CSV table of C-alpha atoms in Angstrom, one decimal:
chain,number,residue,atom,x,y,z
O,635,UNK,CA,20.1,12.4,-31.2
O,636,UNK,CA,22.6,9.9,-32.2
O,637,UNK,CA,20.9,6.6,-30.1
O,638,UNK,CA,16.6,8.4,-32.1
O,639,UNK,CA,18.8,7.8,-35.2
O,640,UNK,CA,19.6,4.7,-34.5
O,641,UNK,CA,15.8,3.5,-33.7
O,642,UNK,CA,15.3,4.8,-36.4
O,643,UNK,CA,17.5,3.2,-38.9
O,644,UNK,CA,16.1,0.1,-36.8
O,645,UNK,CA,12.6,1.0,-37.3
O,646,UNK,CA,13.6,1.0,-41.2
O,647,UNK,CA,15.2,-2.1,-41.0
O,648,UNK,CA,12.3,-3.9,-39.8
O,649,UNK,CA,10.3,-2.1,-42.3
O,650,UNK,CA,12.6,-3.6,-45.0
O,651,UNK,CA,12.3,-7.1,-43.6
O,652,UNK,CA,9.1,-8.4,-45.5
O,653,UNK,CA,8.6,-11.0,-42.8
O,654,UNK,CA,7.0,-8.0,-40.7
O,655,UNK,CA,3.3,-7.6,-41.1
O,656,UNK,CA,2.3,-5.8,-38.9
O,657,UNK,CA,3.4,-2.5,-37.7
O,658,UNK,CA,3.1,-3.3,-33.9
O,659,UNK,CA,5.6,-5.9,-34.4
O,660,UNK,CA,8.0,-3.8,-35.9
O,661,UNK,CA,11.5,-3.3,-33.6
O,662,UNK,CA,12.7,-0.2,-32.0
O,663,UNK,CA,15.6,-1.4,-30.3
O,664,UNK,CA,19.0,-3.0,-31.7
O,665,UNK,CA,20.0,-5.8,-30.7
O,666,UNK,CA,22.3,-4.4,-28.1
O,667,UNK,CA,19.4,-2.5,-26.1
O,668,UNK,CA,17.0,-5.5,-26.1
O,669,UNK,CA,20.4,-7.3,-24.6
O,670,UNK,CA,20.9,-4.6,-21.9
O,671,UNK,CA,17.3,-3.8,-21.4
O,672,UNK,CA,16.7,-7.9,-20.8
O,673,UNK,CA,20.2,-9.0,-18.8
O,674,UNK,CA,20.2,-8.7,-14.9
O,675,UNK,CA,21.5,-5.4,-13.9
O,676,UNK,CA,24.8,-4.8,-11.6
O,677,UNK,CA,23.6,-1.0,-11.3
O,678,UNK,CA,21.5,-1.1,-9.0
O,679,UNK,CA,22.6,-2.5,-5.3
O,680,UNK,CA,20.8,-4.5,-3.0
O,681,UNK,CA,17.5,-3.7,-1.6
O,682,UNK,CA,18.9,-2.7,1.9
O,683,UNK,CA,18.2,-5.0,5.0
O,684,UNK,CA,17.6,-3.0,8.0
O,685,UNK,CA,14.2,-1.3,9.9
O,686,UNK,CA,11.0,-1.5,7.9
O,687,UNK,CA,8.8,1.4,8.0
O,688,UNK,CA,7.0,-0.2,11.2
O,689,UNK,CA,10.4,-0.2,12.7
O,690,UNK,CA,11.5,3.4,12.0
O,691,UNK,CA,8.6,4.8,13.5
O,692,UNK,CA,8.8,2.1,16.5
O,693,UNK,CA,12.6,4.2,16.8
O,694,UNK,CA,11.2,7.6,16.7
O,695,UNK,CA,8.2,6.7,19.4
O,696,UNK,CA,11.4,5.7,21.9
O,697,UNK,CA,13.3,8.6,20.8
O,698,UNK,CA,9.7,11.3,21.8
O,699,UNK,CA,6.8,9.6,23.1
O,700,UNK,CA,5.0,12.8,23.9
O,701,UNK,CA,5.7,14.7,20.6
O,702,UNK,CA,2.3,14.9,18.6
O,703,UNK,CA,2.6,12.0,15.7
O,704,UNK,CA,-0.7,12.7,14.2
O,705,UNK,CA,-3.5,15.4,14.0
O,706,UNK,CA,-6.8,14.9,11.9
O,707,UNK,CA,-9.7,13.6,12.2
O,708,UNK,CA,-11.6,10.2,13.1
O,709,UNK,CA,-14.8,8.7,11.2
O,710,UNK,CA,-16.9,10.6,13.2
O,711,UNK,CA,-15.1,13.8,12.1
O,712,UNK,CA,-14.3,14.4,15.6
O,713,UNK,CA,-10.9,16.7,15.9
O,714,UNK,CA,-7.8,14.1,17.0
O,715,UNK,CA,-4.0,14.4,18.0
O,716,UNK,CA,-2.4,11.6,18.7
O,717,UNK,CA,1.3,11.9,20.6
O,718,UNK,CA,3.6,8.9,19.2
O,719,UNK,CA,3.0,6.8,22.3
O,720,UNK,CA,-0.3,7.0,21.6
O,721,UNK,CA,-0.7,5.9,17.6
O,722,UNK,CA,1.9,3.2,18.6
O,723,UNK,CA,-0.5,1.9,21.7
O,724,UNK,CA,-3.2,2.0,19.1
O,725,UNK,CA,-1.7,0.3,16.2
O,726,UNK,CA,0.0,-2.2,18.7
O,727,UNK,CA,-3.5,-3.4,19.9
O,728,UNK,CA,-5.1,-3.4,16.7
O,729,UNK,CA,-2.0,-5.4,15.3
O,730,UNK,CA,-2.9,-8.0,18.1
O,731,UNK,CA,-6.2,-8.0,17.1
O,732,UNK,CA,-5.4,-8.4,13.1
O,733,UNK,CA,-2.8,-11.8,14.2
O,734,UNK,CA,-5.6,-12.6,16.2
O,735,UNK,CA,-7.8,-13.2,13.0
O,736,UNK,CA,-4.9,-14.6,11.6
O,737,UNK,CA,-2.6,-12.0,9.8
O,738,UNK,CA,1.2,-13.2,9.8
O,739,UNK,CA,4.1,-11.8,7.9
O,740,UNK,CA,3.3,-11.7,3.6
O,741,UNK,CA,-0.5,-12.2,4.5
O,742,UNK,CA,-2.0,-9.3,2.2
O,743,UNK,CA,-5.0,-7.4,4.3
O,744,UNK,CA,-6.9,-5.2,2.4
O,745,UNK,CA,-7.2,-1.2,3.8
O,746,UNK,CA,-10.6,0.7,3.0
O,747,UNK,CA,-10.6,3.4,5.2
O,748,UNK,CA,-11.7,7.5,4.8
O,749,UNK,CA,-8.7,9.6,4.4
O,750,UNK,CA,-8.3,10.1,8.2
O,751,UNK,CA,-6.5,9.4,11.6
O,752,UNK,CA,-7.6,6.0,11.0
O,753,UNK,CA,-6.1,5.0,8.0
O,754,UNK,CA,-2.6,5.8,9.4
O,755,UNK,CA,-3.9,3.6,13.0
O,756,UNK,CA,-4.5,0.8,10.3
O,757,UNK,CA,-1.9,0.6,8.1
O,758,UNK,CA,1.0,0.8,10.8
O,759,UNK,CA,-1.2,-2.0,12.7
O,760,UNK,CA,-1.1,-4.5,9.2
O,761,UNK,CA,2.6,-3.9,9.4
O,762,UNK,CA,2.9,-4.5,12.8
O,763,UNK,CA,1.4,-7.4,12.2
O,764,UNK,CA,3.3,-8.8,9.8
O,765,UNK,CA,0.8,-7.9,7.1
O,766,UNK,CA,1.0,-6.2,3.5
O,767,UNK,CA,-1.9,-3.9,2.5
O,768,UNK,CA,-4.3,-3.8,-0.4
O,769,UNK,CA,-5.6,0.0,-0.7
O,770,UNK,CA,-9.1,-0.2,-1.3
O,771,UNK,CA,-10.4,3.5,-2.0
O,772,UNK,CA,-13.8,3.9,-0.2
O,773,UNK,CA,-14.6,5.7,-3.6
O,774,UNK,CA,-14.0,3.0,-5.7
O,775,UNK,CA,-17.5,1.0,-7.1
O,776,UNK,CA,-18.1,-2.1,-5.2
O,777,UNK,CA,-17.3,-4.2,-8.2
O,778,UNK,CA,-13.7,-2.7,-8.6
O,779,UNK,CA,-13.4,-3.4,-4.9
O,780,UNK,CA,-14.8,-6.9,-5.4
O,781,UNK,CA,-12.3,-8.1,-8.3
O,782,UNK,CA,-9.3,-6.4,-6.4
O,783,UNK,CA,-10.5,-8.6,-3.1
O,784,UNK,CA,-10.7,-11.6,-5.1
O,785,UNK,CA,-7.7,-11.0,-7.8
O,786,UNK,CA,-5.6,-10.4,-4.8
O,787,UNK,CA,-6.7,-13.1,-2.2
O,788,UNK,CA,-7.3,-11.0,0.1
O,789,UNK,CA,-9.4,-12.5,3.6
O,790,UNK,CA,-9.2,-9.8,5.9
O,791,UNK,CA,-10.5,-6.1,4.6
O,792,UNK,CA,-9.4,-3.9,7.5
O,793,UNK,CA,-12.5,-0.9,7.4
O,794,UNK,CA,-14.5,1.1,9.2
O,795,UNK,CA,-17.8,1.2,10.6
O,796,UNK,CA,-19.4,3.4,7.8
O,797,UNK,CA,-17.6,1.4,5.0
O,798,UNK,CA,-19.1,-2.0,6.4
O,799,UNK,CA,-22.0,-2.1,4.7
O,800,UNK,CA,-19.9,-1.7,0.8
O,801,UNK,CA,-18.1,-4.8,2.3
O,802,UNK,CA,-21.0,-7.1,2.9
O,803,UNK,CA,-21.5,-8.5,-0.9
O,804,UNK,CA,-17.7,-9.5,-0.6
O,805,UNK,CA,-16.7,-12.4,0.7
O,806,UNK,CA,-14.2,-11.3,2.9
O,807,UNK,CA,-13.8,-11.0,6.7
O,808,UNK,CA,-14.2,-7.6,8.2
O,809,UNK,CA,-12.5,-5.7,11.2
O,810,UNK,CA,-13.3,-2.5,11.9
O,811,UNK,CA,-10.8,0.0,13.3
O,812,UNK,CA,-13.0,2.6,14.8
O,813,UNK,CA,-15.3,0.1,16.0
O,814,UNK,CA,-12.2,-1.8,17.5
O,815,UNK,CA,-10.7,1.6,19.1
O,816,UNK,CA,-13.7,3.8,19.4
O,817,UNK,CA,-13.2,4.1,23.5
O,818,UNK,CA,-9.8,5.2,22.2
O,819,UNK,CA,-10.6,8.2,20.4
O,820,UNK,CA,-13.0,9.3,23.1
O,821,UNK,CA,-9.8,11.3,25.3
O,822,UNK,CA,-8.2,12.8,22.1
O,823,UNK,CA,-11.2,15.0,21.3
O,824,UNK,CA,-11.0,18.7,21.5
């Protein structure tokens, strides 16, 4: 209650100060917030070095390669599980295939996949590879898409088959994953 009354005795202040003409412009904060609120913090510690996300999972497909990793679907709507040997396989090959169209590390790729087996496949395999990912929602009008592609930089849209064809206005490079991987999928039915 005591640091509201204080905005607002600040907030009066500026009201006061004739200088103001605009409301927008008035202050909220005293001069010692704007100070905290603008130095460099020594709260927070150091973004931790150690295993990315990639790396982690890379750990936990030594530690059970045969434990199921992932169960859904693929673009076809065909039933999947994937043990962790297997989704690593995958996203290892696609990852060759994305520094093979030359993704290396802090190259942003963007990811327009349905919400499936696939979208996991890709997004480890633009890690893998060294890549960041731009989420493009398959949902998303192909303008938005467009001025997030371009905004971004992006090169390389990472897709599937069925998504293509929302792609083909952009000009972007396209890989497809199930397209790339569709033998793969073929012994992980039900």
């Amino acid at each position: 209650m005591e640091r509201m009354l204080g905005h607002v005795r600040v907030l009066l202040g500026g009201l006061a100060d004739e200088q103001l003409a605009h409301v927008h412009a008035l202050p909220w904060l005293s001069f010692d917030e704007q100070a905290a609120l603008t130095a460099p913090s020594t709260l927070a510690p150091p973004f931790p070095r150690g295993p990315l996300l990639h790396g982690w999972f890379e750990d936990q497909v030594r530690r059970t390669p045969q434990a199921p990793a992932l169960t859904g679907s693929d673009a076809q709507g065909r039933r999947i599980e994937l043990s962790y040997a297997q989704l690593n396989e995958r996203a290892n090959r696609l990852a060759h295939q994305l520094r093979a169209r030359g993704v290396r590390p802090n190259h942003l790729v963007g990811l327009r996949t349905e919400r499936n087996a696939e979208l996991v496949i890709g997004l480890l395999a633009i890690l893998k590879a060294g890549g960041a990912y731009l989420p493009l929602d398959p949902v998303y009008p192909t303008e938005r898409a467009a001025f997030m592609v371009q905004d971004a930089g992006v090169q390389l849209v990472l897709t599937q088959a069925s998504l293509r064809p929302g792609l083909a206005a952009l000009p972007v490079q396209t890989l497809c994953i199930d397209d790339a991987s569709a033998a793969d999928f073929s012994d992980a039915q039900d």
